[in-house]
Structure formats: C-alpha cells, structure tokens
mmCIF file of C-alpha atoms and ligand atoms in Angstrom:
data_model
loop_
_atom_site.group_PDB
_atom_site.id
_atom_site.type_symbol
_atom_site.label_atom_id
_atom_site.label_comp_id
_atom_site.label_asym_id
_atom_site.label_seq_id
_atom_site.Cartn_x
_atom_site.Cartn_y
_atom_site.Cartn_z
ATOM 1 C CA MET A 8 13.000 -4.295 14.608
ATOM 2 C CA LYS A 9 14.824 -7.444 13.491
ATOM 3 C CA THR A 10 15.564 -7.539 9.782
ATOM 4 C CA ILE A 11 17.445 -9.893 7.465
ATOM 5 C CA ASN A 12 20.546 -7.784 8.089
ATOM 6 C CA ASP A 13 20.618 -9.113 11.659
ATOM 7 C CA PHE A 14 21.040 -12.673 10.363
ATOM 8 C CA ASN A 15 23.727 -14.621 8.575
ATOM 9 C CA PHE A 16 21.984 -17.209 6.437
ATOM 10 C CA ASP A 17 25.091 -19.334 5.778
ATOM 11 C CA ASN A 18 23.880 -22.928 5.469
ATOM 12 C CA LYS A 19 20.430 -21.838 6.645
ATOM 13 C CA LYS A 20 17.110 -22.404 4.939
ATOM 14 C CA ALA A 21 15.086 -19.192 4.903
ATOM 15 C CA LEU A 22 11.322 -19.639 4.640
ATOM 16 C CA ILE A 23 10.281 -16.357 3.023
ATOM 17 C CA ARG A 24 6.667 -15.129 2.758
ATOM 18 C CA VAL A 25 6.639 -13.036 -0.404
ATOM 19 C CA ASP A 26 3.763 -11.355 -2.197
ATOM 20 C CA PHE A 27 3.824 -12.915 -5.663
ATOM 21 C CA ASN A 28 0.139 -12.283 -6.240
ATOM 22 C CA VAL A 29 0.965 -10.908 -9.686
ATOM 23 C CA PRO A 30 -1.353 -10.307 -12.649
ATOM 24 C CA LEU A 31 -1.324 -12.964 -15.420
ATOM 25 C CA ASP A 32 -2.655 -12.702 -18.976
ATOM 26 C CA ALA A 33 -4.767 -15.371 -20.733
ATOM 27 C CA GLU A 34 -1.599 -17.372 -21.587
ATOM 28 C CA PHE A 35 -0.446 -17.186 -17.953
ATOM 29 C CA ASN A 36 2.358 -14.723 -18.641
ATOM 30 C CA VAL A 37 3.206 -12.322 -15.821
ATOM 31 C CA THR A 38 2.142 -8.827 -16.947
ATOM 32 C CA ASP A 39 3.628 -6.823 -14.045
ATOM 33 C CA ILE A 40 6.884 -7.885 -12.369
ATOM 34 C CA ASN A 41 6.936 -5.146 -9.695
ATOM 35 C CA ARG A 42 6.188 -7.483 -6.807
ATOM 36 C CA ILE A 43 8.831 -9.972 -7.895
ATOM 37 C CA GLU A 44 11.426 -7.221 -8.221
ATOM 38 C CA ALA A 45 10.419 -5.894 -4.803
ATOM 39 C CA ALA A 46 11.251 -9.258 -3.179
ATOM 40 C CA LYS A 47 14.587 -9.632 -4.977
ATOM 41 C CA PRO A 48 16.892 -7.879 -2.448
ATOM 42 C CA THR A 49 15.754 -10.167 0.373
ATOM 43 C CA ILE A 50 16.222 -13.327 -1.697
ATOM 44 C CA ILE A 51 19.652 -12.204 -2.925
ATOM 45 C CA LYS A 52 20.835 -11.417 0.629
ATOM 46 C CA VAL A 53 19.966 -14.977 1.730
ATOM 47 C CA LEU A 54 21.734 -16.507 -1.262
ATOM 48 C CA GLU A 55 24.831 -14.309 -0.941
ATOM 49 C CA ASP A 56 25.170 -15.320 2.713
ATOM 50 C CA GLY A 57 25.332 -18.937 1.545
ATOM 51 C CA GLY A 58 21.775 -19.911 2.427
ATOM 52 C CA SER A 59 18.857 -21.239 0.433
ATOM 53 C CA ALA A 60 15.477 -19.549 -0.068
ATOM 54 C CA ILE A 61 12.069 -21.209 0.139
ATOM 55 C CA LEU A 62 9.466 -18.826 -1.259
ATOM 56 C CA MET A 63 5.807 -19.046 -0.287
ATOM 57 C CA SER A 64 2.953 -16.906 -1.614
ATOM 58 C CA HIS A 65 -0.672 -16.887 -2.605
ATOM 59 C CA LEU A 66 -1.925 -16.166 -6.123
ATOM 60 C CA GLY A 67 -5.522 -15.147 -6.729
ATOM 61 C CA ARG A 68 -8.364 -16.597 -4.719
ATOM 62 C CA PRO A 69 -8.560 -20.370 -5.236
ATOM 63 C CA LYS A 70 -10.639 -20.571 -2.035
ATOM 64 C CA GLY A 71 -9.109 -23.697 -0.553
ATOM 65 C CA GLU A 72 -9.083 -25.787 -3.744
ATOM 66 C CA ARG A 73 -6.401 -26.741 -6.227
ATOM 67 C CA ASN A 74 -6.935 -24.697 -9.371
ATOM 68 C CA SER A 75 -4.247 -24.923 -12.040
ATOM 69 C CA ASP A 76 -5.180 -21.462 -13.377
ATOM 70 C CA MET A 77 -3.796 -20.073 -10.145
ATOM 71 C CA SER A 78 -0.739 -22.293 -9.863
ATOM 72 C CA LEU A 79 2.488 -20.526 -8.988
ATOM 73 C CA LYS A 80 4.240 -22.753 -11.553
ATOM 74 C CA HIS A 81 3.135 -20.175 -14.133
ATOM 75 C CA ILE A 82 5.430 -17.571 -12.643
ATOM 76 C CA CYS A 83 8.469 -19.759 -11.920
ATOM 77 C CA ASP A 84 10.367 -18.797 -15.098
ATOM 78 C CA LYS A 85 9.679 -15.113 -14.570
ATOM 79 C CA VAL A 86 10.944 -15.286 -10.979
ATOM 80 C CA SER A 87 14.083 -17.075 -12.244
ATOM 81 C CA GLU A 88 14.624 -14.346 -14.835
ATOM 82 C CA VAL A 89 14.147 -11.475 -12.372
ATOM 83 C CA ILE A 90 16.384 -12.817 -9.611
ATOM 84 C CA GLY A 91 18.917 -14.397 -11.968
ATOM 85 C CA VAL A 92 18.807 -17.893 -10.453
ATOM 86 C CA GLN A 93 16.965 -20.937 -11.838
ATOM 87 C CA VAL A 94 14.098 -21.379 -9.381
ATOM 88 C CA LYS A 95 12.819 -24.883 -8.550
ATOM 89 C CA PHE A 96 9.112 -25.480 -8.124
ATOM 90 C CA VAL A 97 7.257 -27.947 -5.909
ATOM 91 C CA GLU A 98 3.575 -28.820 -6.404
ATOM 92 C CA ASP A 99 2.570 -28.436 -2.779
ATOM 93 C CA CYS A 100 3.310 -26.026 0.033
ATOM 94 C CA VAL A 101 3.161 -28.496 2.943
ATOM 95 C CA GLY A 102 3.570 -32.225 3.540
ATOM 96 C CA GLU A 103 5.970 -34.856 2.287
ATOM 97 C CA VAL A 104 6.503 -33.565 -1.261
ATOM 98 C CA ALA A 105 7.334 -30.094 -0.021
ATOM 99 C CA GLU A 106 9.534 -31.402 2.809
ATOM 100 C CA GLN A 107 11.457 -33.612 0.378
ATOM 101 C CA ALA A 108 12.018 -30.721 -2.026
ATOM 102 C CA VAL A 109 13.342 -28.628 0.852
ATOM 103 C CA ALA A 110 15.616 -31.469 2.017
ATOM 104 C CA ASN A 111 17.111 -31.641 -1.496
ATOM 105 C CA LEU A 112 17.733 -27.905 -1.637
ATOM 106 C CA LYS A 113 21.387 -26.822 -1.537
ATOM 107 C CA SER A 114 22.935 -23.522 -0.493
ATOM 108 C CA GLY A 115 22.452 -20.886 -3.178
ATOM 109 C CA GLU A 116 19.281 -22.520 -4.473
ATOM 110 C CA VAL A 117 15.714 -21.201 -4.532
ATOM 111 C CA LEU A 118 12.503 -23.199 -4.206
ATOM 112 C CA LEU A 119 9.039 -21.839 -4.965
ATOM 113 C CA LEU A 120 6.160 -23.560 -3.148
ATOM 114 C CA GLU A 121 2.702 -24.044 -4.667
ATOM 115 C CA ASN A 122 -0.112 -21.571 -3.907
ATOM 116 C CA LEU A 123 -0.763 -21.335 -0.152
ATOM 117 C CA ARG A 124 -4.443 -20.637 -0.730
ATOM 118 C CA TYR A 125 -5.029 -24.095 -2.203
ATOM 119 C CA TYR A 126 -5.582 -24.732 1.507
ATOM 120 C CA SER A 127 -8.406 -22.926 3.305
ATOM 121 C CA GLU A 128 -6.269 -23.320 6.452
ATOM 122 C CA GLU A 129 -4.050 -20.539 5.103
ATOM 123 C CA THR A 130 -6.671 -17.781 5.306
ATOM 124 C CA SER A 131 -8.305 -19.178 8.449
ATOM 125 C CA GLY A 132 -4.928 -18.924 10.186
ATOM 126 C CA ASP A 133 -4.925 -22.609 11.144
ATOM 127 C CA LYS A 134 -2.232 -23.419 13.678
ATOM 128 C CA GLU A 135 -1.543 -26.989 12.536
ATOM 129 C CA PHE A 136 -1.153 -25.845 8.944
ATOM 130 C CA ALA A 137 1.201 -23.082 10.101
ATOM 131 C CA GLU A 138 3.243 -25.653 12.013
ATOM 132 C CA LYS A 139 3.546 -27.760 8.849
ATOM 133 C CA LEU A 140 4.809 -24.711 6.973
ATOM 134 C CA SER A 141 7.308 -23.991 9.741
ATOM 135 C CA LYS A 142 9.005 -27.361 9.126
ATOM 136 C CA LEU A 143 10.273 -26.010 5.801
ATOM 137 C CA GLY A 144 12.768 -23.458 7.125
ATOM 138 C CA ASP A 145 15.276 -22.596 9.854
ATOM 139 C CA VAL A 146 14.507 -18.872 9.766
ATOM 140 C CA TYR A 147 11.151 -17.246 8.952
ATOM 141 C CA VAL A 148 11.285 -14.051 6.924
ATOM 142 C CA ASN A 149 8.186 -11.986 6.222
ATOM 143 C CA ASP A 150 8.588 -9.738 3.187
ATOM 144 C CA ALA A 151 4.934 -9.443 2.158
ATOM 145 C CA PHE A 152 3.560 -6.060 3.207
ATOM 146 C CA GLY A 153 0.466 -6.482 1.014
ATOM 147 C CA THR A 154 -0.821 -9.245 3.313
ATOM 148 C CA ALA A 155 0.626 -7.997 6.621
ATOM 149 C CA HIS A 156 -2.834 -6.854 7.765
ATOM 150 C CA ARG A 157 -4.151 -10.421 7.543
ATOM 151 C CA ALA A 158 -3.689 -12.920 10.377
ATOM 152 C CA HIS A 159 -3.137 -15.775 7.934
ATOM 153 C CA ALA A 160 -1.099 -18.925 8.621
ATOM 154 C CA SER A 161 1.881 -17.895 6.470
ATOM 155 C CA THR A 162 1.861 -14.196 7.361
ATOM 156 C CA THR A 163 1.331 -14.340 11.116
ATOM 157 C CA VAL A 164 0.635 -17.685 12.799
ATOM 158 C CA VAL A 165 3.744 -19.426 11.434
ATOM 159 C CA ALA A 166 6.037 -16.948 13.231
ATOM 160 C CA GLN A 167 5.335 -18.479 16.651
ATOM 161 C CA PHE A 168 7.171 -21.683 15.668
ATOM 162 C CA PHE A 169 10.473 -19.928 15.035
ATOM 163 C CA GLY A 170 11.356 -18.486 18.449
ATOM 164 C CA GLU A 171 14.013 -15.825 17.878
ATOM 165 C CA ASN A 172 14.661 -17.009 14.315
ATOM 166 C CA LYS A 173 12.293 -14.662 12.550
ATOM 167 C CA CYS A 174 12.690 -11.274 10.932
ATOM 168 C CA PHE A 175 11.402 -8.767 8.391
ATOM 169 C CA GLY A 176 12.612 -8.876 4.807
ATOM 170 C CA SER A 177 14.043 -5.676 3.352
ATOM 171 C CA LEU A 178 10.807 -4.655 1.581
ATOM 172 C CA LEU A 179 8.682 -4.976 4.708
ATOM 173 C CA ALA A 180 11.359 -3.214 6.771
ATOM 174 C CA LYS A 181 11.272 -0.304 4.308
ATOM 175 C CA GLU A 182 7.474 -0.075 4.544
ATOM 176 C CA ILE A 183 7.602 -0.014 8.353
ATOM 177 C CA GLU A 184 10.364 2.585 8.341
ATOM 178 C CA SER A 185 8.424 4.833 5.926
ATOM 179 C CA ILE A 186 5.235 4.702 7.974
ATOM 180 C CA ASP A 187 7.225 5.379 11.159
ATOM 181 C CA LYS A 188 8.755 8.442 9.529
ATOM 182 C CA VAL A 189 5.336 9.921 8.869
ATOM 183 C CA MET A 190 3.811 8.835 12.167
ATOM 184 C CA GLN A 191 6.696 9.359 14.580
ATOM 185 C CA THR A 192 10.203 10.162 13.528
ATOM 186 C CA GLY A 193 9.938 12.453 10.497
ATOM 187 C CA ASP A 194 11.258 16.026 10.432
ATOM 188 C CA LYS A 195 8.696 18.776 10.968
ATOM 189 C CA PRO A 196 6.580 20.251 9.547
ATOM 190 C CA VAL A 197 4.718 17.044 8.762
ATOM 191 C CA THR A 198 1.913 17.313 6.194
ATOM 192 C CA ALA A 199 -0.759 14.805 5.268
ATOM 193 C CA ILE A 200 -2.608 15.243 1.984
ATOM 194 C CA LEU A 201 -5.840 13.289 2.107
ATOM 195 C CA GLY A 202 -8.077 13.080 -0.921
ATOM 196 C CA GLY A 203 -10.395 10.523 -2.434
ATOM 197 C CA SER A 204 -14.131 10.405 -2.638
ATOM 198 C CA LYS A 205 -15.617 10.064 0.826
ATOM 199 C CA VAL A 206 -15.119 11.308 4.365
ATOM 200 C CA SER A 207 -16.602 8.057 5.657
ATOM 201 C CA SER A 208 -13.807 5.911 4.195
ATOM 202 C CA LYS A 209 -11.055 8.208 5.495
ATOM 203 C CA ILE A 210 -12.411 9.193 8.885
ATOM 204 C CA THR A 211 -10.336 6.759 10.956
ATOM 205 C CA ILE A 212 -7.181 7.878 9.148
ATOM 206 C CA ILE A 213 -8.003 11.542 9.692
ATOM 207 C CA GLU A 214 -8.662 11.042 13.393
ATOM 208 C CA ASN A 215 -5.455 9.065 13.897
ATOM 209 C CA ILE A 216 -3.338 11.428 11.861
ATOM 210 C CA LEU A 217 -4.415 14.576 13.696
ATOM 211 C CA ASP A 218 -2.053 13.608 16.509
ATOM 212 C CA LYS A 219 0.889 13.252 14.145
ATOM 213 C CA VAL A 220 0.805 16.110 11.643
ATOM 214 C CA ASP A 221 1.244 19.873 11.567
ATOM 215 C CA HIS A 222 -0.754 20.393 8.375
ATOM 216 C CA LEU A 223 -3.700 18.504 6.967
ATOM 217 C CA ILE A 224 -4.638 19.135 3.346
ATOM 218 C CA ILE A 225 -8.103 17.918 2.460
ATOM 219 C CA GLY A 226 -9.016 17.532 -1.202
ATOM 220 C CA GLY A 227 -11.115 15.524 -3.643
ATOM 221 C CA GLY A 228 -14.704 14.540 -3.075
ATOM 222 C CA MET A 229 -14.324 14.835 0.707
ATOM 223 C CA THR A 230 -14.132 18.592 0.346
ATOM 224 C CA TYR A 231 -17.836 19.108 -0.189
ATOM 225 C CA THR A 232 -18.977 17.516 3.040
ATOM 226 C CA PHE A 233 -16.753 20.014 4.882
ATOM 227 C CA ILE A 234 -17.923 22.954 2.757
ATOM 228 C CA LYS A 235 -21.627 22.195 3.090
ATOM 229 C CA ALA A 236 -21.196 21.655 6.831
ATOM 230 C CA GLN A 237 -19.776 25.193 7.003
ATOM 231 C CA GLY A 238 -22.766 26.606 5.162
ATOM 232 C CA GLY A 239 -21.428 26.562 1.584
ATOM 233 C CA LYS A 240 -23.417 25.683 -1.551
ATOM 234 C CA VAL A 241 -21.993 22.562 -3.203
ATOM 235 C CA GLY A 242 -24.412 22.082 -6.124
ATOM 236 C CA ASN A 243 -24.377 18.477 -7.323
ATOM 237 C CA SER A 244 -20.969 17.685 -5.809
ATOM 238 C CA ILE A 245 -20.502 14.426 -3.963
ATOM 239 C CA CYS A 246 -21.461 15.058 -0.346
ATOM 240 C CA GLU A 247 -22.262 12.910 2.670
ATOM 241 C CA ASP A 248 -24.930 14.824 4.563
ATOM 242 C CA ASP A 249 -24.807 12.376 7.454
ATOM 243 C CA LYS A 250 -21.096 13.098 7.940
ATOM 244 C CA MET A 251 -21.380 16.896 8.144
ATOM 245 C CA GLU A 252 -21.362 16.942 11.929
ATOM 246 C CA LEU A 253 -18.331 14.688 11.910
ATOM 247 C CA ALA A 254 -16.606 17.079 9.510
ATOM 248 C CA LEU A 255 -17.198 20.000 11.885
ATOM 249 C CA ASP A 256 -15.944 17.895 14.761
ATOM 250 C CA ILE A 257 -12.739 17.082 12.835
ATOM 251 C CA LEU A 258 -12.137 20.805 12.297
ATOM 252 C CA LYS A 259 -12.671 21.423 16.012
ATOM 253 C CA GLN A 260 -10.335 18.609 17.006
ATOM 254 C CA ALA A 261 -7.704 19.878 14.565
ATOM 255 C CA LYS A 262 -7.872 23.355 16.059
ATOM 256 C CA ALA A 263 -7.534 21.991 19.590
ATOM 257 C CA LYS A 264 -4.492 19.977 18.541
ATOM 258 C CA GLY A 265 -2.856 22.860 16.697
ATOM 259 C CA VAL A 266 -3.156 21.234 13.276
ATOM 260 C CA GLU A 267 -3.619 23.638 10.370
ATOM 261 C CA VAL A 268 -6.320 22.347 8.022
ATOM 262 C CA HIS A 269 -6.242 23.445 4.383
ATOM 263 C CA ILE A 270 -9.432 22.988 2.365
ATOM 264 C CA PRO A 271 -9.978 24.033 -1.287
ATOM 265 C CA VAL A 272 -11.133 27.600 -1.851
ATOM 266 C CA ASP A 273 -11.980 27.181 -5.535
ATOM 267 C CA VAL A 274 -12.791 24.205 -7.720
ATOM 268 C CA LEU A 275 -13.145 23.157 -11.318
ATOM 269 C CA ALA A 276 -16.855 22.456 -11.592
ATOM 270 C CA ALA A 277 -18.505 20.554 -14.442
ATOM 271 C CA ASP A 278 -22.083 20.206 -15.654
ATOM 272 C CA ASP A 279 -21.589 16.479 -16.254
ATOM 273 C CA PHE A 280 -19.359 13.626 -15.094
ATOM 274 C CA ASN A 281 -17.447 13.117 -18.350
ATOM 275 C CA LYS A 282 -14.459 14.482 -20.217
ATOM 276 C CA ASP A 283 -16.498 16.602 -22.643
ATOM 277 C CA ALA A 284 -18.547 18.318 -19.951
ATOM 278 C CA ASN A 285 -18.647 22.117 -19.767
ATOM 279 C CA THR A 286 -16.390 23.362 -16.983
ATOM 280 C CA GLN A 287 -15.816 26.539 -14.986
ATOM 281 C CA VAL A 288 -13.696 27.554 -12.006
ATOM 282 C CA VAL A 289 -15.931 28.623 -9.149
ATOM 283 C CA ASP A 290 -15.731 29.562 -5.489
ATOM 284 C CA VAL A 291 -15.967 26.316 -3.541
ATOM 285 C CA LYS A 292 -18.724 27.775 -1.374
ATOM 286 C CA ALA A 293 -20.855 28.866 -4.333
ATOM 287 C CA ILE A 294 -21.125 25.983 -6.765
ATOM 288 C CA PRO A 295 -24.160 26.591 -8.996
ATOM 289 C CA ASP A 296 -27.041 24.113 -8.988
ATOM 290 C CA GLY A 297 -26.546 21.454 -11.652
ATOM 291 C CA TRP A 298 -22.726 21.720 -11.406
ATOM 292 C CA GLU A 299 -20.341 19.529 -9.433
ATOM 293 C CA GLY A 300 -16.790 20.110 -8.220
ATOM 294 C CA LEU A 301 -14.501 17.548 -9.813
ATOM 295 C CA ASP A 302 -11.012 18.998 -9.402
ATOM 296 C CA ALA A 303 -9.050 21.512 -7.342
ATOM 297 C CA GLY A 304 -9.024 25.092 -8.674
ATOM 298 C CA PRO A 305 -5.950 27.303 -9.332
ATOM 299 C CA LYS A 306 -6.069 29.329 -6.074
ATOM 300 C CA THR A 307 -6.431 26.115 -4.105
ATOM 301 C CA LEU A 308 -3.413 24.617 -5.821
ATOM 302 C CA GLU A 309 -1.361 27.739 -5.049
ATOM 303 C CA ASN A 310 -2.281 27.387 -1.364
ATOM 304 C CA PHE A 311 -1.502 23.670 -1.337
ATOM 305 C CA LYS A 312 1.810 24.302 -3.095
ATOM 306 C CA GLU A 313 2.930 26.726 -0.393
ATOM 307 C CA VAL A 314 2.182 24.209 2.364
ATOM 308 C CA ILE A 315 3.777 21.264 0.552
ATOM 309 C CA LEU A 316 6.974 23.172 -0.296
ATOM 310 C CA LYS A 317 7.588 24.102 3.317
ATOM 311 C CA SER A 318 6.990 20.548 4.576
ATOM 312 C CA LYS A 319 9.806 18.215 5.561
ATOM 313 C CA THR A 320 7.694 15.064 5.781
ATOM 314 C CA ILE A 321 4.766 14.410 3.445
ATOM 315 C CA LEU A 322 2.123 11.706 3.292
ATOM 316 C CA TRP A 323 -0.170 11.514 0.280
ATOM 317 C CA ASN A 324 -3.262 9.374 0.263
ATOM 318 C CA GLY A 325 -6.045 9.933 -2.230
ATOM 319 C CA PRO A 326 -6.384 12.048 -5.398
ATOM 320 C CA VAL A 327 -7.638 15.641 -5.192
ATOM 321 C CA GLY A 328 -9.871 15.248 -8.236
ATOM 322 C CA VAL A 329 -11.343 12.702 -10.600
ATOM 323 C CA PHE A 330 -7.893 11.992 -12.052
ATOM 324 C CA GLU A 331 -9.154 9.080 -14.169
ATOM 325 C CA ILE A 332 -10.808 11.635 -16.482
ATOM 326 C CA GLU A 333 -8.237 13.851 -18.215
ATOM 327 C CA THR A 334 -10.326 16.998 -17.851
ATOM 328 C CA PHE A 335 -10.151 16.683 -14.042
ATOM 329 C CA ALA A 336 -6.607 15.332 -13.625
ATOM 330 C CA ASN A 337 -4.718 18.634 -13.362
ATOM 331 C CA GLY A 338 -5.067 18.994 -9.582
ATOM 332 C CA THR A 339 -3.745 15.527 -8.845
ATOM 333 C CA ILE A 340 -0.856 15.961 -11.319
ATOM 334 C CA SER A 341 -0.019 19.320 -9.736
ATOM 335 C CA ILE A 342 0.083 17.788 -6.250
ATOM 336 C CA GLY A 343 2.506 15.171 -7.638
ATOM 337 C CA ASN A 344 4.686 17.969 -9.054
ATOM 338 C CA PHE A 345 4.707 19.890 -5.751
ATOM 339 C CA ILE A 346 5.677 16.753 -3.841
ATOM 340 C CA ASP A 347 8.392 16.069 -6.419
ATOM 341 C CA GLU A 348 9.804 19.562 -5.843
ATOM 342 C CA ALA A 349 9.616 19.240 -2.050
ATOM 343 C CA THR A 350 11.344 15.847 -2.248
ATOM 344 C CA GLN A 351 14.131 17.298 -4.397
ATOM 345 C CA ASN A 352 14.553 19.944 -1.698
ATOM 346 C CA GLY A 353 15.117 17.227 0.900
ATOM 347 C CA ALA A 354 11.650 16.321 2.197
ATOM 348 C CA PHE A 355 10.649 12.706 2.810
ATOM 349 C CA SER A 356 7.508 11.786 0.865
ATOM 350 C CA LEU A 357 5.395 8.671 1.183
ATOM 351 C CA VAL A 358 2.542 7.794 -1.148
ATOM 352 C CA GLY A 359 0.271 5.004 -0.091
ATOM 353 C CA GLY A 360 -3.103 3.394 -0.132
ATOM 354 C CA GLY A 361 -5.226 2.578 -3.174
ATOM 355 C CA ASP A 362 -5.933 5.208 -5.771
ATOM 356 C CA SER A 363 -3.090 7.589 -5.015
ATOM 357 C CA VAL A 364 -0.642 4.814 -5.908
ATOM 358 C CA ALA A 365 -2.509 4.276 -9.193
ATOM 359 C CA ALA A 366 -2.353 8.023 -9.877
ATOM 360 C CA VAL A 367 1.354 8.226 -9.059
ATOM 361 C CA LYS A 368 2.102 5.348 -11.439
ATOM 362 C CA GLN A 369 -0.163 6.695 -14.187
ATOM 363 C CA PHE A 370 1.488 10.114 -14.158
ATOM 364 C CA GLY A 371 5.076 8.853 -13.758
ATOM 365 C CA PHE A 372 5.808 10.152 -10.245
ATOM 366 C CA GLU A 373 6.932 6.753 -8.973
ATOM 367 C CA ASN A 374 10.623 7.615 -8.886
ATOM 368 C CA LYS A 375 10.106 11.217 -7.851
ATOM 369 C CA VAL A 376 8.693 10.559 -4.375
ATOM 370 C CA SER A 377 10.733 8.970 -1.588
ATOM 371 C CA TYR A 378 8.619 5.853 -1.268
ATOM 372 C CA VAL A 379 5.514 4.336 -2.850
ATOM 373 C CA SER A 380 3.906 1.776 -0.596
ATOM 374 C CA THR A 381 3.296 -1.703 -2.040
ATOM 375 C CA GLY A 382 0.303 -2.492 0.162
ATOM 376 C CA GLY A 383 -3.115 -0.883 -0.277
ATOM 377 C CA GLY A 384 -5.160 -2.262 2.620
ATOM 378 C CA ALA A 385 -2.119 -2.794 4.839
ATOM 379 C CA MET A 386 -1.077 0.828 4.327
ATOM 380 C CA LEU A 387 -4.538 2.182 5.103
ATOM 381 C CA GLU A 388 -4.738 0.133 8.290
ATOM 382 C CA SER A 389 -1.298 1.382 9.352
ATOM 383 C CA LEU A 390 -2.403 4.974 8.797
ATOM 384 C CA GLU A 391 -5.486 4.255 10.869
ATOM 385 C CA GLY A 392 -3.103 3.425 13.701
ATOM 386 C CA LYS A 393 -3.813 -0.304 13.751
ATOM 387 C CA THR A 394 -1.078 -2.763 14.615
ATOM 388 C CA LEU A 395 -0.809 -5.167 11.701
ATOM 389 C CA PRO A 396 -0.817 -8.818 12.808
ATOM 390 C CA GLY A 397 1.970 -9.768 10.389
ATOM 391 C CA ILE A 398 4.197 -7.080 11.873
ATOM 392 C CA ALA A 399 3.247 -7.794 15.494
ATOM 393 C CA ALA A 400 4.061 -11.492 14.997
ATOM 394 C CA ILE A 401 7.705 -10.588 14.413
ATOM 395 C CA ALA A 402 8.153 -7.342 16.333
ATOM 396 C CA GLY A 403 6.323 -8.761 19.384
HETATM 397 P P1 AMP B 27 -10.671 6.791 -2.517
HETATM 398 O O1 AMP B 27 -10.759 5.354 -2.975
HETATM 399 O O2 AMP B 27 -11.608 7.129 -1.420
HETATM 400 O O3 AMP B 27 -9.242 7.238 -2.285
HETATM 401 O O4 AMP B 27 -11.249 7.641 -3.718
HETATM 402 C C1 AMP B 27 -10.600 7.724 -4.942
HETATM 403 C C2 AMP B 27 -11.601 8.209 -5.942
HETATM 404 O O5 AMP B 27 -12.064 9.464 -5.568
HETATM 405 C C3 AMP B 27 -11.019 8.348 -7.317
HETATM 406 O O6 AMP B 27 -11.576 7.353 -8.136
HETATM 407 C C4 AMP B 27 -11.460 9.749 -7.753
HETATM 408 O O7 AMP B 27 -12.012 9.774 -9.043
HETATM 409 C C5 AMP B 27 -12.525 10.098 -6.740
HETATM 410 N N1 AMP B 27 -12.673 11.544 -6.554
HETATM 411 C C6 AMP B 27 -11.722 12.444 -6.297
HETATM 412 N N2 AMP B 27 -12.246 13.689 -6.297
HETATM 413 C C7 AMP B 27 -13.564 13.588 -6.547
HETATM 414 C C8 AMP B 27 -14.639 14.518 -6.678
HETATM 415 N N3 AMP B 27 -14.437 15.817 -6.538
HETATM 416 N N4 AMP B 27 -15.858 14.045 -6.952
HETATM 417 C C9 AMP B 27 -16.047 12.714 -7.094
HETATM 418 N N5 AMP B 27 -15.084 11.790 -6.976
HETATM 419 C C10 AMP B 27 -13.840 12.213 -6.715
#
C-alpha cells in the first residue's frame, strides 16, 4: 500500500482528492469541520515536504450544472482556518483557468478547485475529464474514503494518468488499515456486533464476515427475524418473514464455520413506538401480542458484555435498539461502554457504517473507540467484501 509517507513532495504539486462535502447553514457557513480536519494531516505533510497542494472535492449534488449555492468558495476561509494556511480558490476544476492557477502556485501554497460535480463527467467517470484533471498535479493523492466506493473521474479514473506517482492520503490509509485489522490481521478473538433494523440490509455483510470472526453478536431489529424463525413469539416487533429461512441458514453456516452467534435472550418491549410508551422486560421468545421489542434487555447485555470484554478485535455496525428515542437507548449506550472498556484493556475497536457512527457521536464515544470510520457507504461495501474502485485504482 503506497501512502504519502512513501513520497517526498519537495517542489511537487500534489493533486489531492479530499471529501469536503461538508454541511452549510443558510448563510453558507460550515457547520461541521470534521471532514476538513480529517484531511489536514495529508495537506500538511505535502506542504512540510516543500510541495504545493491542489485540493479537489464535490459539494452537494449540483448534477452537472454550476450552482453558486454549492460552490466550494463558501468553505475556502474555513479550510484556511483549519489548516493554518491562506487557501487560494479557483472558479473551475479543469481547463485554462484551473491550469493557470496551478501554474502560479508556489511551494507551500494551497489551491482549492471549484466543485467537481459542476461537471456530469465527474460522476460518469469520463476519461477525458479525468485526463484534464490529471494535468493539474505531479502526484495524485486520494484521501476521500467517503467516495472511494464510487468509480468517479476524480476518485478512480484519474489515477491511471499518474503511473507510479499515486498514493493514499493518511486518512484513507487509516481507513484501509482499520478494515484490514478486522478482516485479516487483527488479534483474536475477533467479534462483530451487527445491529440495525433489517436482516435484508445486512445479509451480505453477515455472510462475508462469517469467514473472519470468532463471535457474531446480533442485535436490534434484526433479532426478531431470527427469533421467529426459531419458533419464538415476537409480537409486533419488526420482522421480515421472507428472510426467516435465510436467518436459519446463517445460523447453520456460522455453526459450520465455528463462529459463535449471540442473539438477545430478553428485550425491552413497548406497547407503542414512542418515548412515553409503557415498557416491560420480556423473554425474547415470548413477546406478548401488541408489544414490540425495541431495545436489548439486561440479561442480553450481560451476555454481550462478557463476549465484548474478552475480544481483542471488535467491529460495531448498527445500534442494538431504537437509540434515537431515549427510552430505548440504554442497550446501544451500554454496548458503547463495553467497547470502551475493552479498548482500554487493549482491544482494537472499529465503528463504521451509517447509524452506529451517529450513535457513537451522539453518546460521546468518538474518542473512546480505536477508530470511527468516515465513510458510510464505502465502509458498508468494504465489510461486504467488495473491492472499492477508488482503492483498487491505487493499490492495483
Ligand atoms: P440500519 O440503518 O439498518 O443500521 O438501522 C438503524 C436503525 O435501526 C436505527 O434507526 C434504529 O432505530 C433501528 N432499530 C434498532 N433496533 C430496532 C428495533 N428493535 N426495532 C425497530 N428498529 C430498530
């Protein structure tokens, strides 16, 4: 894996694909600087070597048309503030104006290009457009994990014009390393905690992960498809009847592969889907009619705790309850606490993919786990075992 640390950027122009698709308020102020901060180490490395950085990104979905609401000029001052260098801005990302701005750029300087998605050629992965982009740098650096699962011009196609002069930025390298730890190189026992609402949206991940883990914890809404398939009564709980056979097959596959599967034994059931509903802890296999399981119960959490605390590598994807509603957030918070404890004891923990990242941020676990992935879709596709085009374009 070639990273920026394998290059000396002295007098070189680095064309860096970053993910600056940041949220803006009505006055076009950046309301979350996480993604800018995440790209900072890569930019600083280039500048400290004596090179210059040309930053390219998309913002929103302008769908191939110029739209000043989605201009990257709005974020230029914020980027300058975060990286501590006055960033220059150019109103195009290809063509003469952009090429001139790059030609004027000196070592130690940073240039931000206009929104890539003003051109539909970006998302269609157009080769000629990618070639135009490639004229803007000596070395191509991809540091945008959030778009690494897309074969777009700036994330994938452009790499072919750089020969050996291409590499991963430090953020993308960290993402790849973290996924590799869970999938290949991590210390055993390896545990995956999969929650969320549906078996159908997680099935490819489950099937892929069965070859990699020692323990599989299943929680959240997925639970009830497994329980009903095994003959339990799930009341009004979310359940995919057409996936029951699949659930039984997963359990069979797990057994054949020596993976221990841990499913809830008790749940917090409610008589309504809101915070003021009546609740009771019940056996997961005997949920009364009119009640639905919305969070993990205390015995379940004890069992999960034991597994998590003996794990050396932990992946967490998906909440184990309806964490958005306070009444049903305890299970998900508890899982965060167990992972925190395991991490303090030396385990490697990765949180990634959609709602678990939201939960981790909401409950303040961000700095208590080893790594929180920055890419939702890209992370899910990695866990499904897919090779991401943006990564393949550099790793070969
Ligand atoms: P996913 O996007 O598949 O990871 O699902 C995340 C969603 O699953 C969250 O919005 C949770 O509220 C929801 N969820 C978790 N547990 C349950 C449950 N027992 N019943 C219904 N929804 C749940």
